Amino acid sequence: MATKKITGLSSETKVLHQGYDPNLSVGSVISPIYPNSTYVFPSAKAGERAFELAFFPERALPGESPSLIYSRMNHPNAEILEDKLVQVEPGAGAAAVFGSGMSAIVTTVLALLNRGTGSHKKTVVYSNPVYGGSDYFFKHNLPTLGGKAVEIETWNHKKTKQLIESLGDEIGMLYLETPANPTLVMTDIDEVAKIAKKANPDCIVVVDNTFLGIFQQPFKIGQLVDVIVYSATKFMSGHAHLIAGVTMVREECKELIQAIKGWRTSFGTIANPQVCWELENSIKMYNLRMNSQAERATKVAKFLSRHPMIERVRHPSLLTEADVDYKIYQRQCTGPGSVITIDLKNPSKEYAFKFLDVLGRDNIIALAVSLGGVESLVEHPASMTHSEVSEQDRAIAQITDATIRFSIGLENPDDLISIISKAFDEIGCS
Ligand code: PLP
């Protein structure tokens, strides 16, 4: 399909207009939804050519774009969205949309890990902690397919270096989630990527950029990141109204998208037209939402950092020169995001649950997993999002029964502060 390409304007403008051409759809200002499963070929010859280009896009003649065939392979709403998404990640050359963040991650890892090796021996090295579902995939699913994954505590530079060097060219992929879910621990992307690329220049470096989005531009950090994955369910959607995922590849290695989309076709993990359409419209306010949510979260984090019933507050806005992550934050990020993680002074799970039950009672700060939406949420990682992570790994990552994760939305921050304050007053110290 020929989608609209804009040249010479800023990405702020392009994210609104790139991809969709009203002239191709009866003048509708925003794109229509194409819910159909299949597409008509004007001739048998055209059908043959459509399949040829779907599997060998490099055979396209100048100006020739692949035709639509079948909605598990591709559809207009996915194409329009992918063209827009490239605008929100500086340095991106191509994007692929998926039915969830996990399907983006799993499809991408499987497509790229053994690329060109003909073997199933390559290892994924991944940062601990990562989102519970990603951790489960690396630990439990990947080995059943012949793959191997090892964790690294990236804050331990010596150990990280030793482990990657000992793997040598066995390292097929470096997978980093920074800031990490839920601890917000930061990894120096460039430092670890350099070690991995030295051990194996063909190692694919992947960053999960779900948490910081517009505030962290992995393709612009040292030029060593090849792929970025997102749970688009979170900030990209922003309205808790859909599940979706995105993979982007760096301009200089954009041919990797073909392998990823090939596996997406086999798995059938492309996002459906309705979801793509919703996400296409949500992404137009992504920048504004993220900025405003971060501003509100900064105010709430400041309040939490002074509360007597809280042991520790983790939010990048609170980092000082005394913190290990301070320099990484200064170098790598342009804003703090709106996820805040706290540790209560009372270490018991019972106390944390009591706090959550009172806090979530009126559903202004709703007791629910997920994050990034305009409505604030709160959850208990040890028993919810990270319950699949082993107790030992949770201990290493400092996720305890007293750990609570907030996602701050667009409510007035003074209201949020008042609700949190009242919840503490009601439950008292024990
Ligand atoms: N990556 C991160 C950092 C996440 O927090 C999540 C979900 O919470 C995922 C990936 C998985 O995304 P999804 O739930 O859209 O499959």
JSON list of N, CA and C and ligand atoms in Angstrom, two decimals, residues 100-102 105 131 177 181 208 210-211 231 233-234 244, ligand 1:
[
{"chain": "A", "resi": 100, "resn": "SER", "atom": "N", "xyz": [0.50, -7.38, 21.29]},
{"chain": "A", "resi": 100, "resn": "SER", "atom": "CA", "xyz": [0.83, -7.09, 22.69]},
{"chain": "A", "resi": 100, "resn": "SER", "atom": "C", "xyz": [2.32, -6.80, 22.78]},
{"chain": "A", "resi": 101, "resn": "GLY", "atom": "N", "xyz": [2.72, -6.23, 23.92]},
{"chain": "A", "resi": 101, "resn": "GLY", "atom": "CA", "xyz": [4.15, -6.01, 24.14]},
{"chain": "A", "resi": 101, "resn": "GLY", "atom": "C", "xyz": [4.89, -7.34, 24.17]},
{"chain": "A", "resi": 102, "resn": "MET", "atom": "N", "xyz": [4.28, -8.35, 24.81]},
{"chain": "A", "resi": 102, "resn": "MET", "atom": "CA", "xyz": [4.94, -9.65, 24.89]},
{"chain": "A", "resi": 102, "resn": "MET", "atom": "C", "xyz": [5.09, -10.29, 23.52]},
{"chain": "A", "resi": 105, "resn": "ILE", "atom": "N", "xyz": [8.02, -8.73, 21.91]},
{"chain": "A", "resi": 105, "resn": "ILE", "atom": "CA", "xyz": [9.29, -9.19, 22.50]},
{"chain": "A", "resi": 105, "resn": "ILE", "atom": "C", "xyz": [9.62, -10.61, 22.04]},
{"chain": "A", "resi": 131, "resn": "TYR", "atom": "N", "xyz": [10.47, -6.87, 33.23]},
{"chain": "A", "resi": 131, "resn": "TYR", "atom": "CA", "xyz": [9.05, -7.16, 33.42]},
{"chain": "A", "resi": 131, "resn": "TYR", "atom": "C", "xyz": [8.88, -8.68, 33.63]},
{"chain": "A", "resi": 177, "resn": "GLU", "atom": "N", "xyz": [16.36, -3.70, 29.86]},
{"chain": "A", "resi": 177, "resn": "GLU", "atom": "CA", "xyz": [15.15, -2.94, 30.19]},
{"chain": "A", "resi": 177, "resn": "GLU", "atom": "C", "xyz": [15.60, -1.84, 31.15]},
{"chain": "A", "resi": 181, "resn": "ASN", "atom": "N", "xyz": [11.58, -2.37, 35.39]},
{"chain": "A", "resi": 181, "resn": "ASN", "atom": "CA", "xyz": [10.26, -2.54, 36.01]},
{"chain": "A", "resi": 181, "resn": "ASN", "atom": "C", "xyz": [10.40, -3.53, 37.16]},
{"chain": "A", "resi": 208, "resn": "ASP", "atom": "N", "xyz": [14.19, -2.40, 25.87]},
{"chain": "A", "resi": 208, "resn": "ASP", "atom": "CA", "xyz": [12.77, -2.19, 26.15]},
{"chain": "A", "resi": 208, "resn": "ASP", "atom": "C", "xyz": [12.63, -0.77, 26.67]},
{"chain": "A", "resi": 210, "resn": "THR", "atom": "N", "xyz": [9.79, 0.94, 27.18]},
{"chain": "A", "resi": 210, "resn": "THR", "atom": "CA", "xyz": [8.41, 1.19, 27.58]},
{"chain": "A", "resi": 210, "resn": "THR", "atom": "C", "xyz": [8.29, 2.29, 28.64]},
{"chain": "A", "resi": 211, "resn": "PHE", "atom": "N", "xyz": [9.18, 2.27, 29.63]},
{"chain": "A", "resi": 211, "resn": "PHE", "atom": "CA", "xyz": [9.00, 3.13, 30.80]},
{"chain": "A", "resi": 211, "resn": "PHE", "atom": "C", "xyz": [9.27, 4.61, 30.51]},
{"chain": "A", "resi": 231, "resn": "SER", "atom": "N", "xyz": [6.01, -2.07, 25.11]},
{"chain": "A", "resi": 231, "resn": "SER", "atom": "CA", "xyz": [4.64, -2.43, 25.39]},
{"chain": "A", "resi": 231, "resn": "SER", "atom": "C", "xyz": [3.86, -1.15, 25.06]},
{"chain": "A", "resi": 233, "resn": "THR", "atom": "N", "xyz": [0.83, -0.92, 25.08]},
{"chain": "A", "resi": 233, "resn": "THR", "atom": "CA", "xyz": [-0.30, -0.92, 26.01]},
{"chain": "A", "resi": 233, "resn": "THR", "atom": "C", "xyz": [-0.18, 0.23, 27.01]},
{"chain": "A", "resi": 234, "resn": "LYS", "atom": "N", "xyz": [1.07, 0.67, 27.25]},
{"chain": "A", "resi": 234, "resn": "LYS", "atom": "CA", "xyz": [1.34, 1.60, 28.34]},
{"chain": "A", "resi": 234, "resn": "LYS", "atom": "C", "xyz": [1.24, 3.06, 27.85]},
{"chain": "A", "resi": 244, "resn": "ALA", "atom": "N", "xyz": [-1.17, -3.76, 23.00]},
{"chain": "A", "resi": 244, "resn": "ALA", "atom": "CA", "xyz": [-0.41, -3.73, 21.74]},
{"chain": "A", "resi": 244, "resn": "ALA", "atom": "C", "xyz": [1.09, -3.67, 22.03]},
{"chain": "B", "resi": 1, "resn": "PLP", "atom": "N1", "xyz": [7.74, -4.54, 28.88]},
{"chain": "B", "resi": 1, "resn": "PLP", "atom": "C1", "xyz": [7.46, -3.87, 30.01]},
{"chain": "B", "resi": 1, "resn": "PLP", "atom": "C2", "xyz": [8.50, -2.96, 30.59]},
{"chain": "B", "resi": 1, "resn": "PLP", "atom": "C3", "xyz": [6.23, -4.01, 30.64]},
{"chain": "B", "resi": 1, "resn": "PLP", "atom": "O1", "xyz": [5.98, -3.33, 31.78]},
{"chain": "B", "resi": 1, "resn": "PLP", "atom": "C4", "xyz": [5.26, -4.89, 30.07]},
{"chain": "B", "resi": 1, "resn": "PLP", "atom": "C5", "xyz": [3.94, -5.09, 30.71]},
{"chain": "B", "resi": 1, "resn": "PLP", "atom": "O2", "xyz": [3.69, -4.62, 31.80]},
{"chain": "B", "resi": 1, "resn": "PLP", "atom": "C6", "xyz": [5.59, -5.59, 28.90]},
{"chain": "B", "resi": 1, "resn": "PLP", "atom": "C7", "xyz": [6.84, -5.38, 28.32]},
{"chain": "B", "resi": 1, "resn": "PLP", "atom": "C8", "xyz": [4.60, -6.52, 28.26]},
{"chain": "B", "resi": 1, "resn": "PLP", "atom": "O3", "xyz": [3.64, -5.79, 27.56]},
{"chain": "B", "resi": 1, "resn": "PLP", "atom": "P1", "xyz": [2.14, -6.26, 27.27]},
{"chain": "B", "resi": 1, "resn": "PLP", "atom": "O4", "xyz": [1.44, -6.38, 28.58]},
{"chain": "B", "resi": 1, "resn": "PLP", "atom": "O5", "xyz": [1.61, -5.19, 26.38]},
{"chain": "B", "resi": 1, "resn": "PLP", "atom": "O6", "xyz": [2.22, -7.59, 26.58]}
]
